[in-house]
Amino acid sequence: MLQITKIVRFEMAHAIHGYAGGCKNIHGHSYILHVTVTAPQQKEGYVKAPGYLLDFKDLKRIITAEVVKPFDHMLVLSKAFIEENEAIKNQDNLFVFDAEPTAENLLVYIQQALQLKMPDKIKLNQLKLYETSDSYAVWTNDDVAY
């Protein structure tokens, strides 16, 4: 299977409601997201003209619109967090998230948003979201059958 990966970065703050440790407080991360896609290809030989599965610039445009712009320099908090901290609900950069904004839940959101915007025959194969340089979550598409 042939696949390509685009890597993007964004800065985001969050807090995890109900967490017993330091992550219960608002804090930020420099996220790194790896987006890997695949497409059907002939069994042998080179990729048919124009020679790529998906142009990297097109993949970057989709990721930027669906992930980077909504999250970059935003404060992402769950509805439950905001209910207990109502003073924060007037922040200009607040993104109200349906779940706790953990790396795992962010990946669920990112997968759903990106899959809706993929061109025909392009499938998300894997997403990897680094929250820190040594901690990341991975989503893998078990249904890719190319």
Backbone as JSON, one array per atom type, in Angstrom:
{
  "sequence": "MLQITKIVRFEMAHAIHGYAGGCKNIHGHSYILHVTVTAPQQKEGYVKAPGYLLDFKDLKRIITAEVVKPFDHMLVLSKAFIEENEAIKNQDNLFVFDAEPTAENLLVYIQQALQLKMPDKIKLNQLKLYETSDSYAVWTNDDVAY",
  "N": [[0.84, -1.18, 0.0], [0.58, 2.16, -0.87], [1.2, 5.25, 0.65], [0.82, 8.65, 1.79], [2.07, 11.27, 3.91], [1.28, 14.19, 5.69], [2.52, 16.72, 7.77], [1.56, 18.87, 10.32], [1.55, 21.76, 12.49], [0.27, 23.15, 15.52], [-0.75, 25.48, 18.07], [-2.29, 25.14, 21.19], [-4.52, 25.56, 23.95], [-5.87, 23.85, 26.77], [-7.98, 22.16, 29.19], [-8.65, 19.5, 31.41], [-11.59, 18.45, 32.54], [-12.49, 17.31, 35.74], [-10.22, 15.8, 36.11], [-7.68, 14.47, 38.2], [-5.08, 15.4, 38.43], [-2.52, 17.78, 37.41], [-3.43, 18.48, 34.86], [-6.02, 19.31, 35.1], [-6.08, 21.98, 35.22], [-6.01, 24.95, 33.2], [-3.84, 24.84, 30.51], [-1.19, 24.8, 28.05], [-0.19, 23.34, 24.84], [2.17, 22.48, 22.3], [1.12, 21.21, 19.59], [1.65, 18.5, 17.31], [0.61, 17.2, 14.33], [0.27, 14.33, 12.42], [-0.89, 13.4, 9.35], [-1.94, 10.75, 7.52], [-2.64, 9.45, 4.39], [-4.19, 7.3, 1.92], [-4.71, 5.76, -1.29], [-6.42, 4.02, -3.97], [-4.38, 2.08, -6.16], [-2.6, 1.03, -9.11], [-1.53, -2.39, -9.4], [1.15, -2.87, -10.02], [4.1, -1.06, -10.95], [4.55, 2.47, -11.66], [2.88, 5.31, -10.13], [0.0, 6.46, -11.71], [-0.19, 9.23, -14.04], [-1.06, 12.34, -12.68], [1.09, 11.46, -11.17], [1.0, 11.33, -8.39], [-0.65, 10.4, -5.29], [-2.23, 12.23, -3.89], [-1.93, 15.66, -4.1], [0.46, 17.24, -2.07], [0.06, 19.92, -1.34], [-2.69, 20.22, -1.58], [-3.6, 18.44, 0.38], [-2.53, 19.7, 2.64], [-4.01, 22.09, 2.56], [-6.61, 21.19, 3.16], [-6.22, 20.1, 5.75], [-5.38, 22.39, 7.12], [-7.67, 24.03, 6.94], [-9.61, 22.48, 8.3], [-8.52, 21.69, 10.75], [-6.18, 23.15, 11.75], [-6.9, 25.95, 11.57], [-9.37, 26.02, 13.13], [-8.37, 25.23, 15.7], [-5.84, 26.4, 16.33], [-4.13, 28.45, 18.56], [-6.27, 28.53, 20.29], [-8.49, 28.18, 23.1], [-9.53, 25.28, 24.31], [-12.21, 23.78, 25.7], [-14.31, 21.58, 27.59], [-17.91, 21.29, 27.7], [-18.72, 20.64, 30.26], [-16.58, 21.6, 31.83], [-16.83, 24.34, 31.39], [-19.37, 24.84, 32.47], [-18.82, 24.65, 35.2], [-17.08, 26.71, 35.48], [-18.02, 29.39, 34.81], [-17.2, 32.03, 34.33], [-15.31, 31.97, 32.4], [-16.53, 31.63, 29.98], [-16.79, 33.77, 28.23], [-14.49, 34.19, 26.82], [-12.67, 35.26, 23.99], [-11.28, 33.48, 22.38], [-12.35, 30.96, 22.78], [-13.13, 27.57, 22.28], [-15.71, 25.49, 22.37], [-15.91, 22.25, 23.3], [-17.34, 19.04, 22.66], [-16.65, 16.88, 24.23], [-14.21, 15.82, 26.71], [-11.21, 17.52, 26.04], [-8.98, 15.7, 25.33], [-6.02, 14.18, 23.91], [-6.83, 11.86, 22.62], [-9.63, 12.26, 22.21], [-9.54, 14.57, 20.68], [-8.42, 13.49, 18.37], [-10.53, 11.87, 17.48], [-12.4, 13.84, 16.76], [-10.87, 15.2, 14.77], [-10.49, 13.14, 12.88], [-13.14, 12.72, 12.0], [-13.77, 15.25, 10.94], [-11.82, 15.58, 8.91], [-12.23, 13.33, 7.22], [-14.65, 13.87, 6.0], [-13.92, 15.8, 4.18], [-12.1, 14.72, 2.41], [-10.92, 14.08, -0.89], [-12.56, 12.19, -3.54], [-11.95, 8.71, -3.45], [-9.73, 8.97, -1.82], [-8.49, 7.97, 1.25], [-8.4, 8.34, 4.76], [-5.74, 7.02, 6.52], [-4.12, 6.94, 8.79], [-3.85, 8.83, 11.79], [-1.79, 10.78, 13.79], [-1.27, 12.33, 16.77], [0.78, 14.42, 18.42], [1.07, 15.46, 21.67], [2.98, 16.25, 23.38], [6.57, 16.18, 23.07], [7.16, 13.54, 23.58], [4.8, 12.15, 23.9], [1.95, 10.83, 22.47], [-1.13, 10.27, 20.64], [-2.76, 7.81, 18.62], [-4.77, 7.25, 15.79], [-6.03, 4.73, 13.79], [-7.16, 3.61, 10.67], [-8.91, 0.87, 10.36], [-10.34, -0.1, 8.3], [-9.26, 0.38, 5.81], [-8.75, -0.85, 2.69], [-7.16, -0.89, 0.48]],
  "CA": [[0.0, 0.0, 0.0], [1.29, 3.43, -0.95], [0.56, 6.28, 1.44], [1.58, 9.89, 1.99], [1.82, 11.89, 5.2], [1.52, 15.62, 5.85], [2.7, 17.07, 9.17], [1.25, 20.27, 10.63], [1.72, 22.13, 13.89], [-0.59, 24.22, 16.04], [-0.65, 25.76, 19.51], [-3.64, 25.1, 21.74], [-4.65, 25.4, 25.39], [-7.03, 23.07, 27.18], [-8.01, 21.66, 30.56], [-9.43, 18.27, 31.46], [-12.54, 18.53, 33.65], [-12.59, 16.12, 36.58], [-8.94, 15.11, 36.22], [-7.14, 14.67, 39.54], [-3.74, 15.98, 38.39], [-2.29, 19.12, 36.91], [-4.15, 18.75, 33.61], [-7.32, 19.9, 35.39], [-5.9, 23.42, 35.06], [-5.76, 25.39, 31.83], [-2.43, 24.8, 30.13], [-1.08, 24.7, 26.6], [0.73, 22.41, 24.19], [2.53, 22.66, 20.89], [0.7, 19.95, 18.97], [2.13, 18.11, 15.98], [-0.33, 16.25, 13.77], [0.64, 13.6, 11.21], [-2.08, 12.91, 8.65], [-1.53, 9.81, 6.5], [-3.74, 9.04, 3.52], [-3.88, 6.33, 0.89], [-5.68, 5.72, -2.4], [-6.19, 2.82, -4.8], [-3.32, 2.22, -7.17], [-2.39, -0.19, -9.89], [-0.77, -3.37, -8.63], [2.59, -2.78, -10.3], [4.54, 0.11, -11.69], [4.48, 3.8, -11.09], [1.57, 5.93, -9.95], [-0.43, 7.07, -12.96], [-0.1, 10.68, -14.14], [0.12, 13.18, -12.61], [2.19, 10.82, -10.44], [0.86, 11.33, -6.93], [-1.95, 10.0, -4.75], [-2.88, 13.5, -3.59], [-0.93, 16.72, -4.02], [0.69, 17.65, -0.68], [-0.53, 21.23, -1.08], [-4.13, 20.02, -1.39], [-3.77, 17.83, 1.69], [-2.26, 20.75, 3.62], [-5.14, 23.03, 2.54], [-7.71, 20.54, 3.88], [-5.86, 20.01, 7.17], [-5.37, 23.74, 7.66], [-9.04, 24.51, 7.07], [-10.42, 21.66, 9.21], [-7.88, 21.44, 12.04], [-5.31, 24.22, 12.24], [-7.66, 27.2, 11.79], [-10.27, 25.96, 14.3], [-7.72, 24.96, 16.99], [-4.6, 27.13, 16.6], [-4.21, 29.54, 19.53], [-7.59, 28.49, 20.91], [-8.68, 27.55, 24.41], [-10.52, 24.23, 24.05], [-12.73, 23.29, 26.97], [-15.56, 20.83, 27.5], [-19.11, 21.95, 28.25], [-18.71, 20.4, 31.71], [-15.61, 22.53, 32.42], [-17.39, 25.7, 31.32], [-20.48, 24.92, 33.43], [-18.27, 24.86, 36.54], [-16.22, 27.89, 35.43], [-18.79, 30.24, 33.9], [-16.51, 33.29, 34.02], [-14.44, 31.77, 31.23], [-17.32, 31.44, 28.76], [-16.74, 34.95, 27.38], [-13.18, 34.28, 26.16], [-12.76, 35.39, 22.53], [-10.65, 32.34, 21.71], [-12.88, 29.73, 23.36], [-13.74, 26.53, 21.44], [-16.45, 24.59, 23.27], [-15.76, 20.89, 22.79], [-18.41, 18.17, 23.15], [-16.07, 15.9, 25.16], [-12.98, 16.34, 27.29], [-10.27, 17.7, 24.94], [-7.76, 14.9, 25.43], [-5.45, 13.85, 22.6], [-7.67, 10.83, 22.02], [-10.88, 12.86, 21.74], [-9.2, 15.47, 19.58], [-8.25, 12.66, 17.18], [-11.86, 11.49, 17.0], [-12.92, 15.03, 16.08], [-10.06, 15.44, 13.57], [-10.81, 12.09, 11.9], [-14.47, 12.98, 11.44], [-13.72, 16.47, 10.13], [-11.0, 15.38, 7.7], [-12.8, 12.34, 6.32], [-15.71, 14.54, 5.24], [-13.34, 16.7, 3.17], [-11.17, 14.02, 1.54], [-11.39, 13.88, -2.27], [-12.97, 10.83, -3.88], [-10.96, 7.62, -3.46], [-8.67, 9.19, -0.83], [-8.92, 7.5, 2.57], [-7.51, 8.52, 5.9], [-5.18, 5.74, 6.96], [-3.65, 7.07, 10.17], [-3.62, 10.14, 12.38], [-0.94, 10.72, 14.98], [-1.26, 13.65, 17.37], [1.73, 14.6, 19.51], [0.71, 16.51, 22.62], [4.32, 16.68, 23.79], [7.55, 15.51, 22.21], [7.24, 12.1, 23.85], [3.47, 11.6, 24.18], [1.04, 11.02, 21.35], [-2.23, 9.33, 20.43], [-2.84, 7.37, 17.23], [-6.0, 6.68, 15.25], [-5.72, 3.97, 12.58], [-8.33, 3.17, 9.95], [-8.85, -0.58, 10.15], [-11.16, -0.44, 7.12], [-8.57, 0.66, 4.55], [-8.56, -2.14, 2.01], [-6.47, -0.7, -0.8]],
  "C": [[0.89, 1.24, 0.0], [0.51, 4.46, -0.17], [1.45, 7.51, 1.49], [1.17, 10.48, 3.33], [2.16, 13.37, 5.13], [1.56, 15.91, 7.34], [2.41, 18.56, 9.34], [1.41, 20.49, 12.12], [0.7, 23.2, 14.26], [-0.43, 24.31, 17.55], [-2.07, 25.8, 20.05], [-3.58, 24.93, 23.26], [-5.9, 24.58, 25.68], [-6.95, 22.79, 28.68], [-8.92, 20.43, 30.54], [-10.29, 18.29, 32.73], [-12.57, 17.21, 34.41], [-11.3, 15.35, 36.74], [-8.33, 15.44, 37.58], [-5.78, 15.36, 39.56], [-3.71, 17.37, 37.79], [-3.05, 19.47, 35.65], [-5.57, 19.25, 33.83], [-7.28, 21.42, 35.22], [-5.65, 23.76, 33.58], [-4.26, 25.46, 31.59], [-2.35, 24.59, 28.62], [-0.06, 23.68, 26.13], [1.05, 22.9, 22.78], [2.28, 21.32, 20.21], [1.36, 19.75, 17.61], [1.21, 17.0, 15.5], [0.22, 15.66, 12.49], [-0.64, 13.05, 10.6], [-1.59, 12.04, 7.49], [-2.74, 9.35, 5.72], [-3.24, 8.02, 2.51], [-4.97, 6.39, -0.18], [-5.43, 4.44, -3.18], [-5.11, 3.1, -5.83], [-3.24, 0.93, -7.97], [-1.45, -1.11, -9.11], [0.74, -3.26, -8.84], [2.89, -1.48, -11.04], [4.34, 1.41, -10.94], [3.05, 4.27, -10.93], [1.22, 6.66, -11.24], [-0.37, 8.59, -12.89], [-1.3, 11.32, -13.45], [1.23, 12.66, -11.7], [2.1, 10.87, -8.93], [-0.54, 10.91, -6.51], [-2.82, 11.23, -4.52], [-1.77, 14.53, -3.46], [-0.78, 17.16, -2.56], [0.05, 19.0, -0.38], [-2.04, 21.14, -0.89], [-4.43, 19.39, -0.03], [-3.55, 18.87, 2.79], [-3.43, 21.74, 3.69], [-6.31, 22.46, 3.34], [-7.43, 20.52, 5.38], [-5.88, 21.4, 7.82], [-6.78, 24.24, 7.91], [-9.81, 23.78, 8.17], [-9.83, 21.49, 10.6], [-7.12, 22.67, 12.55], [-6.11, 25.5, 12.52], [-8.61, 27.11, 12.98], [-9.55, 25.86, 15.65], [-6.53, 25.86, 17.31], [-4.86, 28.37, 17.47], [-5.6, 29.67, 20.16], [-7.5, 27.86, 22.29], [-9.82, 26.57, 24.23], [-10.93, 23.61, 25.39], [-14.05, 22.56, 26.75], [-16.7, 21.67, 28.07], [-19.13, 21.8, 29.77], [-17.74, 21.36, 32.42], [-16.21, 23.93, 32.48], [-18.54, 25.87, 32.3], [-19.98, 25.19, 34.84], [-17.39, 26.11, 36.63], [-16.83, 28.92, 34.47], [-18.09, 31.52, 33.51], [-15.68, 33.18, 32.74], [-15.22, 31.73, 29.92], [-17.3, 32.63, 27.81], [-15.38, 35.16, 26.7], [-13.37, 34.35, 24.64], [-12.25, 34.15, 21.8], [-11.15, 30.99, 22.24], [-13.51, 28.84, 22.29], [-14.4, 25.56, 22.4], [-16.49, 23.22, 22.62], [-16.82, 20.0, 23.42], [-17.93, 17.15, 24.19], [-14.87, 16.56, 25.84], [-11.92, 16.4, 26.19], [-8.92, 17.0, 25.16], [-7.22, 14.65, 24.01], [-6.32, 12.83, 21.88], [-8.96, 11.42, 21.45], [-10.64, 13.87, 20.63], [-9.03, 14.68, 18.29], [-9.59, 12.19, 16.62], [-12.47, 12.65, 16.21], [-12.2, 15.26, 14.75], [-10.37, 14.41, 12.49], [-12.14, 12.37, 11.23], [-14.45, 14.19, 10.51], [-12.96, 16.26, 8.83], [-11.65, 14.41, 6.72], [-13.89, 12.94, 5.45], [-15.17, 15.38, 4.08], [-12.36, 16.02, 2.22], [-11.76, 13.9, 0.13], [-11.81, 12.42, -2.48], [-11.77, 9.9, -3.94], [-9.8, 7.84, -2.5], [-9.23, 8.81, 0.53], [-7.89, 7.89, 3.61], [-7.03, 7.15, 6.33], [-4.74, 5.81, 8.42], [-3.54, 8.54, 10.54], [-2.78, 9.93, 13.62], [-0.85, 12.14, 15.52], [-0.32, 13.67, 18.57], [1.24, 15.75, 20.38], [1.98, 17.1, 23.22], [5.3, 15.91, 22.91], [7.63, 14.01, 22.43], [5.9, 11.46, 24.2], [2.54, 11.9, 23.01], [-0.05, 9.96, 21.37], [-2.29, 9.02, 18.95], [-4.24, 6.86, 16.94], [-5.6, 5.97, 13.96], [-7.03, 3.47, 11.99], [-8.18, 1.67, 9.65], [-9.6, -1.03, 8.9], [-10.47, -0.17, 5.79], [-8.23, -0.66, 3.89], [-7.87, -1.98, 0.67], [-5.22, -1.54, -0.86]]
}
